[in-house]
Coordinates of C-alpha atoms in Angstrom, one line a residue:
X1 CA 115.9 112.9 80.3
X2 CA 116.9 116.0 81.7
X3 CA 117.4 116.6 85.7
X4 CA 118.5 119.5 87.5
X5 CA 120.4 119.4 90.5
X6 CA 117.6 119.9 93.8
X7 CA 118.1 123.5 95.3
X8 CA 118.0 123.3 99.0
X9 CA 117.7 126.2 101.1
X10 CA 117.9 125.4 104.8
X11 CA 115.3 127.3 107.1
X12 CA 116.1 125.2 110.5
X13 CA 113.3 124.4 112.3
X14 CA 111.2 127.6 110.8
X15 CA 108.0 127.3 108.2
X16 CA 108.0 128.9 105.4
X17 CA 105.8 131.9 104.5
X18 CA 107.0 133.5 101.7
X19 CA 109.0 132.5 98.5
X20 CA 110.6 134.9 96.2
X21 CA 112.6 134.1 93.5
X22 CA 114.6 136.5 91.3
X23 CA 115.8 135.5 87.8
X24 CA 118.2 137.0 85.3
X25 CA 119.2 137.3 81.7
X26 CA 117.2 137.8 78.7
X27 CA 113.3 137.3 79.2
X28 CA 111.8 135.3 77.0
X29 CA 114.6 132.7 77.2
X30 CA 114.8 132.6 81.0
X31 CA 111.1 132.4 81.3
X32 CA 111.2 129.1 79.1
X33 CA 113.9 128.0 80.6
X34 CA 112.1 128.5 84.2
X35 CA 108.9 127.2 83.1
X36 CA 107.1 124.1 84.7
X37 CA 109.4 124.6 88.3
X38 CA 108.3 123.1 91.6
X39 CA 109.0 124.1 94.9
X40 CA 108.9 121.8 97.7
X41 CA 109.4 122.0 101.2
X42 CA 110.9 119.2 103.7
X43 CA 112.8 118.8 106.9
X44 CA 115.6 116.6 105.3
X45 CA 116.5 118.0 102.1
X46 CA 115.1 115.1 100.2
X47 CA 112.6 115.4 97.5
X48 CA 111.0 111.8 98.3
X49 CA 110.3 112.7 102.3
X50 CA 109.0 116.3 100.9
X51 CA 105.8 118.2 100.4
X52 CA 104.5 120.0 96.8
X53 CA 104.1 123.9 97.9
X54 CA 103.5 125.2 94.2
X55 CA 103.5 123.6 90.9
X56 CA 104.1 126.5 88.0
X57 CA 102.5 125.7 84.1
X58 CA 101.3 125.5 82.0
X59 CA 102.0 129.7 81.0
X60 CA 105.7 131.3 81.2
X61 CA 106.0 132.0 84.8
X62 CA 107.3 136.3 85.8
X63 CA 110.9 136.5 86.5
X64 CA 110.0 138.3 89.7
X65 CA 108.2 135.1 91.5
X66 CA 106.4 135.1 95.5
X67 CA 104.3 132.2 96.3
X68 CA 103.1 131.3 100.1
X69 CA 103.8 128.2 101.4
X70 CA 102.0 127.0 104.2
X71 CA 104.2 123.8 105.1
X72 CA 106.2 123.1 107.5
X73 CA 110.1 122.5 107.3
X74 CA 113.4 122.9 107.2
X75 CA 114.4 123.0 103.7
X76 CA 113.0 124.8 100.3
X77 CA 113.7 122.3 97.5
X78 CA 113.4 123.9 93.8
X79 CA 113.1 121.3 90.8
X80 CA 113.0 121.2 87.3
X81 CA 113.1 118.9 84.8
X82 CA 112.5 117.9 81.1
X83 CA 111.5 114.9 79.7
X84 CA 112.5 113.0 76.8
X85 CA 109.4 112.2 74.9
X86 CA 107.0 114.5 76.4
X87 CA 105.5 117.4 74.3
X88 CA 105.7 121.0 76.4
X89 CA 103.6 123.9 76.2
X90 CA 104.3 126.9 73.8
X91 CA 107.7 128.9 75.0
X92 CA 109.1 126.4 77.4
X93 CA 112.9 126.3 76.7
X94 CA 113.9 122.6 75.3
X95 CA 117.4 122.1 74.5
X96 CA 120.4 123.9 76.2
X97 CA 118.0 124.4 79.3
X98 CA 119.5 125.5 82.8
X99 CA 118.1 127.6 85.4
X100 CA 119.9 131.0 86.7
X101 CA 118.5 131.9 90.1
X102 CA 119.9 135.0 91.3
X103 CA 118.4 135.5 94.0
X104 CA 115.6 133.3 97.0
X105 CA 114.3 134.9 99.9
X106 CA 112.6 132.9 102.2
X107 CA 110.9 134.1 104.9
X108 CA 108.6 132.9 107.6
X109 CA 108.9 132.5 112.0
X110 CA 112.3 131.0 113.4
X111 CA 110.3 129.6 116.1
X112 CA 108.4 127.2 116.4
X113 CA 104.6 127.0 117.9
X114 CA 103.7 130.2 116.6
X115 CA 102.4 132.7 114.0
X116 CA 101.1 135.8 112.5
X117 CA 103.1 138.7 110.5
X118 CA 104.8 139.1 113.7
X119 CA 105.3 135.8 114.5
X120 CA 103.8 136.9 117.9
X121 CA 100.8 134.7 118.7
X122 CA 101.0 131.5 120.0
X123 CA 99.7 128.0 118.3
X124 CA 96.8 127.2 120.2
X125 CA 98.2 124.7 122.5
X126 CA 96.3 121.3 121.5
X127 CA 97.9 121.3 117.8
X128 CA 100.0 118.6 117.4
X129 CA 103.3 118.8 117.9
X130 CA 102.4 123.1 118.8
X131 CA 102.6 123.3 114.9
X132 CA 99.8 125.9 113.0
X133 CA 98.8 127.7 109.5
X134 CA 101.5 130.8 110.2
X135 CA 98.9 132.9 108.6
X136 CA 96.0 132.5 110.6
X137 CA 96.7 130.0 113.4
X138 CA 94.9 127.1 112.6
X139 CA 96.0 123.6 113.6
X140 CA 97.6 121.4 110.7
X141 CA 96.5 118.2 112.9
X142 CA 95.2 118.3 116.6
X143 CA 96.2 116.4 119.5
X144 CA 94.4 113.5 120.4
X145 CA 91.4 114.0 121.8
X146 CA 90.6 117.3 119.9
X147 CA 89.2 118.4 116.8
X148 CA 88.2 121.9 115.3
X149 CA 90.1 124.5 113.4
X150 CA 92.0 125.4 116.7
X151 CA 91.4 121.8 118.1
X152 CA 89.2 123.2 121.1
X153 CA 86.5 120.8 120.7
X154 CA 86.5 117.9 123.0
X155 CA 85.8 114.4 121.4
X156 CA 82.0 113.6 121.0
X157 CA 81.1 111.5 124.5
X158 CA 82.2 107.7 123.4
X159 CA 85.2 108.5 121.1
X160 CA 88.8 109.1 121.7
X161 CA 92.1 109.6 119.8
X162 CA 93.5 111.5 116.4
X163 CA 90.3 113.0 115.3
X164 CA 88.2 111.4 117.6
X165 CA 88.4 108.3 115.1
X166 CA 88.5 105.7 118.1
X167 CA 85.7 104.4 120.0
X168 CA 85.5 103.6 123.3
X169 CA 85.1 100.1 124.2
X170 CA 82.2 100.9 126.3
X171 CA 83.8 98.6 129.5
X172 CA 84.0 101.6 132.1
X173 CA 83.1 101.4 135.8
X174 CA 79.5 103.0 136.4
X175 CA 79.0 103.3 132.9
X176 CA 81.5 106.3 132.5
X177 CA 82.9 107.4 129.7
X178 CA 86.5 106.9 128.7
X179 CA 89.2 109.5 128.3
X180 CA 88.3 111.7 125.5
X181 CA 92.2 111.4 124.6
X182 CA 93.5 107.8 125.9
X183 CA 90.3 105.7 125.7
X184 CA 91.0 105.1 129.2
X185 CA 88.6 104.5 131.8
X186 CA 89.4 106.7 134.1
X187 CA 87.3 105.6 137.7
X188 CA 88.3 102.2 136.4
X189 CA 87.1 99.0 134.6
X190 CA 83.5 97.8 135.0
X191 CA 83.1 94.2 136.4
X192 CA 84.8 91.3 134.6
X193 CA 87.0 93.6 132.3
X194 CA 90.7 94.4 132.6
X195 CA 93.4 95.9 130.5
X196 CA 94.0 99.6 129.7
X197 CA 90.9 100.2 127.7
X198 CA 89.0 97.5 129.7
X199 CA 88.7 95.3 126.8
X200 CA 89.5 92.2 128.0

């Protein structure tokens, strides 16, 4: 088995919205010998804690390469590998193989909580963590108590939490509701219940 050594390009706390990568040499070869790459992106520079942004194959990828990557993170990991045993596609580069990047370009917004071309509007502020799509805005995961593309829609009366997955325990004083985001009751426990979420 053949490894090659993970490329990390650090990004600080910035996503990543474009990729390029330029390679050199003669074509045919370097495209087999570039075939089947992966880029990942991660916040620690390791390739276990890290998430697949593009997957090339099973054609000869163009030397001149941009892919968008809608992750978040600090770190741009590029991987290759062959295999012992497994059969590739037509044109990928077997023996001798090594990758020649001459050039990465990563772009995307140093700041967090926002997005755009500009990187000039704001993440709506119920996504989690102020983190969006830095294309178009929308939230990766909302805060509790919020769902919706932009995570501007209260939880459904009754539920609470990350996605509005929890339901209330239905304990509340006056028959209230609880806290859309805490499960809560707000005015207070009905009669003969205690605890935070008046549950016992």
């Amino acid at each position: 088995m053949r490894k090659w050594p993970e490329k990390n390009t650090d990004n600080k706390d910035g996503r990543f919205a474009g990729f390029s990568l330029y390679v050199s040499n003669t074509e045919n070869r370097q495209r087999g010998r570039f075939a089947g790459f992966s880029l990942y992106v991660s916040n620690t520079g390791d390739i276990k804690n890290s998430t697949l942004c593009y997957k090339d194959g099973p054609h000869l990828p163009p030397l001149n390469f941009t892919t968008t990557c809608t992750n978040y993170g600090r770190y741009v990991i590029f991987y290759n590998e062959r295999l012992n045993g497994v059969i590739y596609p037509e044109g990928y580069a077997i023996n001798n193989v090594n990758t020649e990047l001459c050039e990465v370009v990563v772009q995307g917004c140093d700041t967090p909580g926002v997005y755009g071309s500009n990187c000039d509007k704001s993440c709506h502020t119920d996504c989690k963590d102020n983190k969006c799509h830095i294309q178009h805005g929308s939230c990766f995961v909302c805060r509790a108590g919020w769902v919706g593309a932009s995570c501007n829609i209260k939880c459904g009366e009754g539920w609470y939490g990350v996605n509005c997955s929890q339901q209330c325990k239905g304990h509340c004083k006056d028959n209230a509701a609880c806290n859309h985001m805490t499960g809560q009751c707000d005015k207070g426990c009905d009669s003969g219940w205690t605890g935070n979420l008046c549950d016992e």
